[in-house]
mmCIF file of C-alpha atoms in Angstrom:
data_model
loop_
_atom_site.group_PDB
_atom_site.id
_atom_site.type_symbol
_atom_site.label_atom_id
_atom_site.label_comp_id
_atom_site.label_asym_id
_atom_site.label_seq_id
_atom_site.Cartn_x
_atom_site.Cartn_y
_atom_site.Cartn_z
ATOM 1 C CA UNK A 1 5.587 8.136 16.781
ATOM 2 C CA UNK A 2 4.347 11.348 15.222
ATOM 3 C CA UNK A 3 1.486 11.414 12.745
ATOM 4 C CA UNK A 4 2.258 10.511 9.103
ATOM 5 C CA UNK A 5 3.330 13.722 7.394
ATOM 6 C CA UNK A 6 1.952 13.895 3.830
ATOM 7 C CA UNK A 7 4.885 16.147 2.829
ATOM 8 C CA UNK A 8 7.447 13.537 3.909
ATOM 9 C CA UNK A 9 5.929 10.268 2.789
ATOM 10 C CA UNK A 10 5.787 8.163 -0.318
ATOM 11 C CA UNK A 11 3.271 5.447 -1.112
ATOM 12 C CA UNK A 12 4.749 2.053 -2.104
ATOM 13 C CA UNK A 13 2.291 -0.354 -3.785
ATOM 14 C CA UNK A 14 3.680 -3.873 -3.637
ATOM 15 C CA UNK A 15 2.689 -6.501 -6.220
ATOM 16 C CA UNK A 16 -1.061 -5.841 -6.390
ATOM 17 C CA UNK A 17 -1.253 -7.752 -9.652
ATOM 18 C CA UNK A 18 -4.085 -9.242 -11.705
ATOM 19 C CA UNK A 19 -2.872 -12.838 -11.799
ATOM 20 C CA UNK A 20 -0.975 -13.101 -8.517
ATOM 21 C CA UNK A 21 -3.679 -15.448 -7.276
ATOM 22 C CA UNK A 22 -4.788 -17.694 -10.152
ATOM 23 C CA UNK A 23 -8.207 -19.319 -10.051
ATOM 24 C CA UNK A 24 -6.825 -22.663 -8.811
ATOM 25 C CA UNK A 25 -5.746 -20.984 -5.536
ATOM 26 C CA UNK A 26 -8.703 -22.074 -3.399
ATOM 27 C CA UNK A 27 -7.299 -20.540 -0.222
ATOM 28 C CA UNK A 28 -7.825 -16.973 -1.483
ATOM 29 C CA UNK A 29 -10.758 -14.993 -0.142
ATOM 30 C CA UNK A 30 -11.652 -13.237 -3.367
ATOM 31 C CA UNK A 31 -13.946 -10.693 -1.685
ATOM 32 C CA UNK A 32 -11.224 -9.640 0.771
ATOM 33 C CA UNK A 33 -8.760 -9.347 -2.082
ATOM 34 C CA UNK A 34 -11.211 -7.255 -4.123
ATOM 35 C CA UNK A 35 -11.859 -4.994 -1.136
ATOM 36 C CA UNK A 36 -8.098 -4.583 -0.618
ATOM 37 C CA UNK A 37 -7.684 -3.561 -4.256
ATOM 38 C CA UNK A 38 -10.462 -0.996 -3.852
ATOM 39 C CA UNK A 39 -8.798 0.451 -0.717
ATOM 40 C CA UNK A 40 -5.408 0.678 -2.498
ATOM 41 C CA UNK A 41 -6.961 2.416 -5.509
ATOM 42 C CA UNK A 42 -8.657 4.944 -3.146
ATOM 43 C CA UNK A 43 -5.466 5.541 -1.168
ATOM 44 C CA UNK A 44 -3.632 5.985 -4.493
ATOM 45 C CA UNK A 45 -6.161 8.497 -5.728
ATOM 46 C CA UNK A 46 -5.920 10.437 -2.454
ATOM 47 C CA UNK A 47 -2.118 10.367 -2.678
ATOM 48 C CA UNK A 48 -2.346 11.740 -6.239
ATOM 49 C CA UNK A 49 -4.528 14.637 -5.176
ATOM 50 C CA UNK A 50 -2.246 15.421 -2.225
ATOM 51 C CA UNK A 51 0.931 15.324 -4.277
ATOM 52 C CA UNK A 52 2.343 12.256 -2.536
ATOM 53 C CA UNK A 53 4.809 10.296 -4.739
ATOM 54 C CA UNK A 54 3.949 6.694 -5.614
ATOM 55 C CA UNK A 55 6.231 3.771 -6.414
ATOM 56 C CA UNK A 56 4.629 0.585 -7.747
ATOM 57 C CA UNK A 57 6.297 -2.856 -7.904
ATOM 58 C CA UNK A 58 5.403 -5.958 -9.914
ATOM 59 C CA UNK A 59 6.769 -9.331 -9.070
ATOM 60 C CA UNK A 60 7.341 -11.528 -12.128
ATOM 61 C CA UNK A 61 4.758 -9.683 -14.282
ATOM 62 C CA UNK A 62 5.033 -12.282 -17.025
ATOM 63 C CA UNK A 63 3.366 -14.842 -14.768
ATOM 64 C CA UNK A 64 1.560 -12.612 -12.236
ATOM 65 C CA UNK A 65 0.219 -10.016 -14.635
ATOM 66 C CA UNK A 66 0.446 -6.293 -14.155
ATOM 67 C CA UNK A 67 -0.962 -4.042 -11.492
ATOM 68 C CA UNK A 68 -4.745 -4.207 -11.067
ATOM 69 C CA UNK A 69 -6.392 -1.809 -13.581
ATOM 70 C CA UNK A 70 -8.411 -0.059 -10.872
ATOM 71 C CA UNK A 71 -5.130 0.912 -9.164
ATOM 72 C CA UNK A 72 -3.424 1.868 -12.486
ATOM 73 C CA UNK A 73 -6.342 4.200 -13.249
ATOM 74 C CA UNK A 74 -5.708 6.024 -9.961
ATOM 75 C CA UNK A 75 -1.925 6.399 -10.364
ATOM 76 C CA UNK A 76 -0.411 9.892 -10.534
ATOM 77 C CA UNK A 77 1.211 10.720 -13.857
ATOM 78 C CA UNK A 78 4.667 10.688 -12.254
ATOM 79 C CA UNK A 79 4.211 7.294 -10.573
ATOM 80 C CA UNK A 80 7.006 4.814 -11.211
ATOM 81 C CA UNK A 81 6.257 1.108 -11.876
ATOM 82 C CA UNK A 82 9.151 -1.289 -11.701
ATOM 83 C CA UNK A 83 9.677 -5.098 -11.799
ATOM 84 C CA UNK A 84 10.656 -6.715 -8.498
ATOM 85 C CA UNK A 85 12.932 -9.729 -8.246
ATOM 86 C CA UNK A 86 13.863 -9.778 -4.557
ATOM 87 C CA UNK A 87 10.991 -10.001 -2.099
ATOM 88 C CA UNK A 88 11.937 -6.787 -0.246
ATOM 89 C CA UNK A 89 11.567 -3.647 -2.341
ATOM 90 C CA UNK A 90 14.739 -2.229 -0.822
ATOM 91 C CA UNK A 91 16.772 -5.223 -2.070
ATOM 92 C CA UNK A 92 15.951 -4.292 -5.681
ATOM 93 C CA UNK A 93 18.438 -1.549 -6.764
ATOM 94 C CA UNK A 94 16.099 0.128 -9.274
ATOM 95 C CA UNK A 95 13.222 0.233 -6.786
ATOM 96 C CA UNK A 96 15.491 1.451 -3.971
ATOM 97 C CA UNK A 97 16.718 4.233 -6.297
ATOM 98 C CA UNK A 98 13.090 5.210 -7.153
ATOM 99 C CA UNK A 99 12.237 5.337 -3.441
ATOM 100 C CA UNK A 100 15.297 7.474 -2.723
ATOM 101 C CA UNK A 101 14.424 9.760 -5.674
ATOM 102 C CA UNK A 102 11.160 10.713 -3.976
ATOM 103 C CA UNK A 103 13.206 12.554 -1.330
ATOM 104 C CA UNK A 104 10.808 11.249 1.333
ATOM 105 C CA UNK A 105 11.805 9.428 4.528
ATOM 106 C CA UNK A 106 8.443 7.878 5.501
ATOM 107 C CA UNK A 107 7.252 4.890 3.424
ATOM 108 C CA UNK A 108 3.582 3.901 3.471
ATOM 109 C CA UNK A 109 3.226 0.301 2.283
ATOM 110 C CA UNK A 110 0.191 -1.449 0.793
ATOM 111 C CA UNK A 111 -0.198 -4.609 -1.300
ATOM 112 C CA UNK A 112 0.620 -8.319 -1.122
ATOM 113 C CA UNK A 113 1.641 -10.530 0.477
ATOM 114 C CA UNK A 114 1.536 -9.306 4.068
ATOM 115 C CA UNK A 115 3.762 -12.059 5.451
ATOM 116 C CA UNK A 116 6.412 -12.062 2.733
ATOM 117 C CA UNK A 117 6.871 -9.128 0.329
ATOM 118 C CA UNK A 118 5.208 -6.524 2.494
ATOM 119 C CA UNK A 119 6.948 -7.790 5.637
ATOM 120 C CA UNK A 120 10.358 -8.132 3.968
ATOM 121 C CA UNK A 121 9.997 -4.673 2.455
ATOM 122 C CA UNK A 122 8.945 -3.071 5.730
ATOM 123 C CA UNK A 123 11.798 -4.718 7.670
ATOM 124 C CA UNK A 124 14.466 -3.796 5.140
ATOM 125 C CA UNK A 125 13.226 -0.218 4.755
ATOM 126 C CA UNK A 126 13.127 0.136 8.526
ATOM 127 C CA UNK A 127 16.656 -1.291 8.773
ATOM 128 C CA UNK A 128 17.785 1.264 6.136
ATOM 129 C CA UNK A 129 16.589 4.098 8.368
ATOM 130 C CA UNK A 130 13.196 4.821 6.826
ATOM 131 C CA UNK A 131 10.066 5.314 8.878
ATOM 132 C CA UNK A 132 7.674 2.616 7.707
ATOM 133 C CA UNK A 133 3.888 2.423 8.118
ATOM 134 C CA UNK A 134 1.934 -0.578 6.785
ATOM 135 C CA UNK A 135 -1.761 -0.013 5.975
ATOM 136 C CA UNK A 136 -3.121 -3.240 7.473
ATOM 137 C CA UNK A 137 -6.523 -3.208 5.715
ATOM 138 C CA UNK A 138 -4.816 -2.488 2.390
ATOM 139 C CA UNK A 139 -2.530 -5.555 2.539
ATOM 140 C CA UNK A 140 -3.440 -9.175 2.018
ATOM 141 C CA UNK A 141 -2.265 -12.773 2.350
ATOM 142 C CA UNK A 142 -4.527 -15.838 2.254
ATOM 143 C CA UNK A 143 -5.720 -17.504 5.448
ATOM 144 C CA UNK A 144 -3.761 -16.963 8.651
ATOM 145 C CA UNK A 145 -0.692 -15.655 6.793
ATOM 146 C CA UNK A 146 -2.080 -12.105 6.858
ATOM 147 C CA UNK A 147 -2.293 -12.002 10.649
ATOM 148 C CA UNK A 148 1.058 -13.733 11.022
ATOM 149 C CA UNK A 149 2.616 -11.093 8.821
ATOM 150 C CA UNK A 150 1.058 -8.286 10.860
ATOM 151 C CA UNK A 151 2.345 -9.868 14.101
ATOM 152 C CA UNK A 152 5.826 -10.118 12.651
ATOM 153 C CA UNK A 153 5.722 -6.418 11.778
ATOM 154 C CA UNK A 154 4.504 -5.504 15.244
ATOM 155 C CA UNK A 155 7.282 -7.578 16.821
ATOM 156 C CA UNK A 156 9.810 -5.533 14.793
ATOM 157 C CA UNK A 157 8.290 -2.244 15.915
ATOM 158 C CA UNK A 158 6.903 -1.343 12.525
ATOM 159 C CA UNK A 159 3.871 0.933 12.517
ATOM 160 C CA UNK A 160 0.457 -0.277 11.402
ATOM 161 C CA UNK A 161 -2.557 1.833 10.643
ATOM 162 C CA UNK A 162 -5.823 1.557 8.758
ATOM 163 C CA UNK A 163 -6.904 3.272 5.534
ATOM 164 C CA UNK A 164 -9.081 5.625 7.582
ATOM 165 C CA UNK A 165 -6.263 6.467 9.988
ATOM 166 C CA UNK A 166 -3.898 7.180 7.077
ATOM 167 C CA UNK A 167 -6.382 9.587 5.468
ATOM 168 C CA UNK A 168 -6.803 11.548 8.653
ATOM 169 C CA UNK A 169 -3.055 11.667 9.271
ATOM 170 C CA UNK A 170 -2.717 13.134 5.775
ATOM 171 C CA UNK A 171 -5.450 15.775 6.112
ATOM 172 C CA UNK A 172 -5.108 16.622 9.841
ATOM 173 C CA UNK A 173 -8.001 19.074 10.285
ATOM 174 C CA UNK A 174 -11.805 19.074 9.925
ATOM 175 C CA UNK A 175 -11.575 22.012 7.564
ATOM 176 C CA UNK A 176 -9.038 20.273 5.305
ATOM 177 C CA UNK A 177 -10.997 16.997 5.377
ATOM 178 C CA UNK A 178 -14.218 18.759 4.454
ATOM 179 C CA UNK A 179 -12.534 20.744 1.684
ATOM 180 C CA UNK A 180 -10.962 17.551 0.334
ATOM 181 C CA UNK A 181 -14.328 15.771 0.241
ATOM 182 C CA UNK A 182 -15.979 18.763 -1.452
ATOM 183 C CA UNK A 183 -13.256 19.050 -4.061
ATOM 184 C CA UNK A 184 -12.980 15.303 -4.719
ATOM 185 C CA UNK A 185 -16.555 14.121 -4.438
ATOM 186 C CA UNK A 186 -15.786 11.660 -7.261
ATOM 187 C CA UNK A 187 -13.770 9.452 -4.878
ATOM 188 C CA UNK A 188 -16.204 6.806 -3.615
ATOM 189 C CA UNK A 189 -15.177 5.427 -0.242
ATOM 190 C CA UNK A 190 -13.806 1.874 -0.343
ATOM 191 C CA UNK A 191 -15.436 -1.041 1.533
ATOM 192 C CA UNK A 192 -15.175 -0.869 5.284
ATOM 193 C CA UNK A 193 -13.986 2.755 5.365
ATOM 194 C CA UNK A 194 -16.182 5.280 7.207
ATOM 195 C CA UNK A 195 -14.929 8.854 7.347
#
């Protein structure tokens, strides 16, 4: 597959919500979740600065809360946030319409949960003819469900890449990468990302 083209991709942030994992969920690695949120907020900020459209989904926001504030703070002004009732983003008509309205054919997916909503979304988008890339260190499910979800995606031929790989696909050259860092020195690198 070719590199991810920043001029033909949209970022889809799936259900990265404040109360998705309530305190009584003892199977949740809170540090991994926190690190994932930081990576998503950084990817979102980079997308904003590169003019990449962003679509945000929220599953049952009444119970799960809204998108994590750190991510909301990084959203482009034109980002669209929509409620999600079906697990796959493509199976929600309003979200599918928002994705189509971007005019992009490559969908970059981040969020939760890797084995359900991210996997369902990736599979349905792929089936609909979109190129799909899942950022594996910017997705999360508790326990072994994360790895199971990533295996399922691999079995379906869906691309996976890291936050670092996505950034370099978007900027492509040393000159552009250096210029980006100089211009956007306010963007602190997220945990586990070394550029």
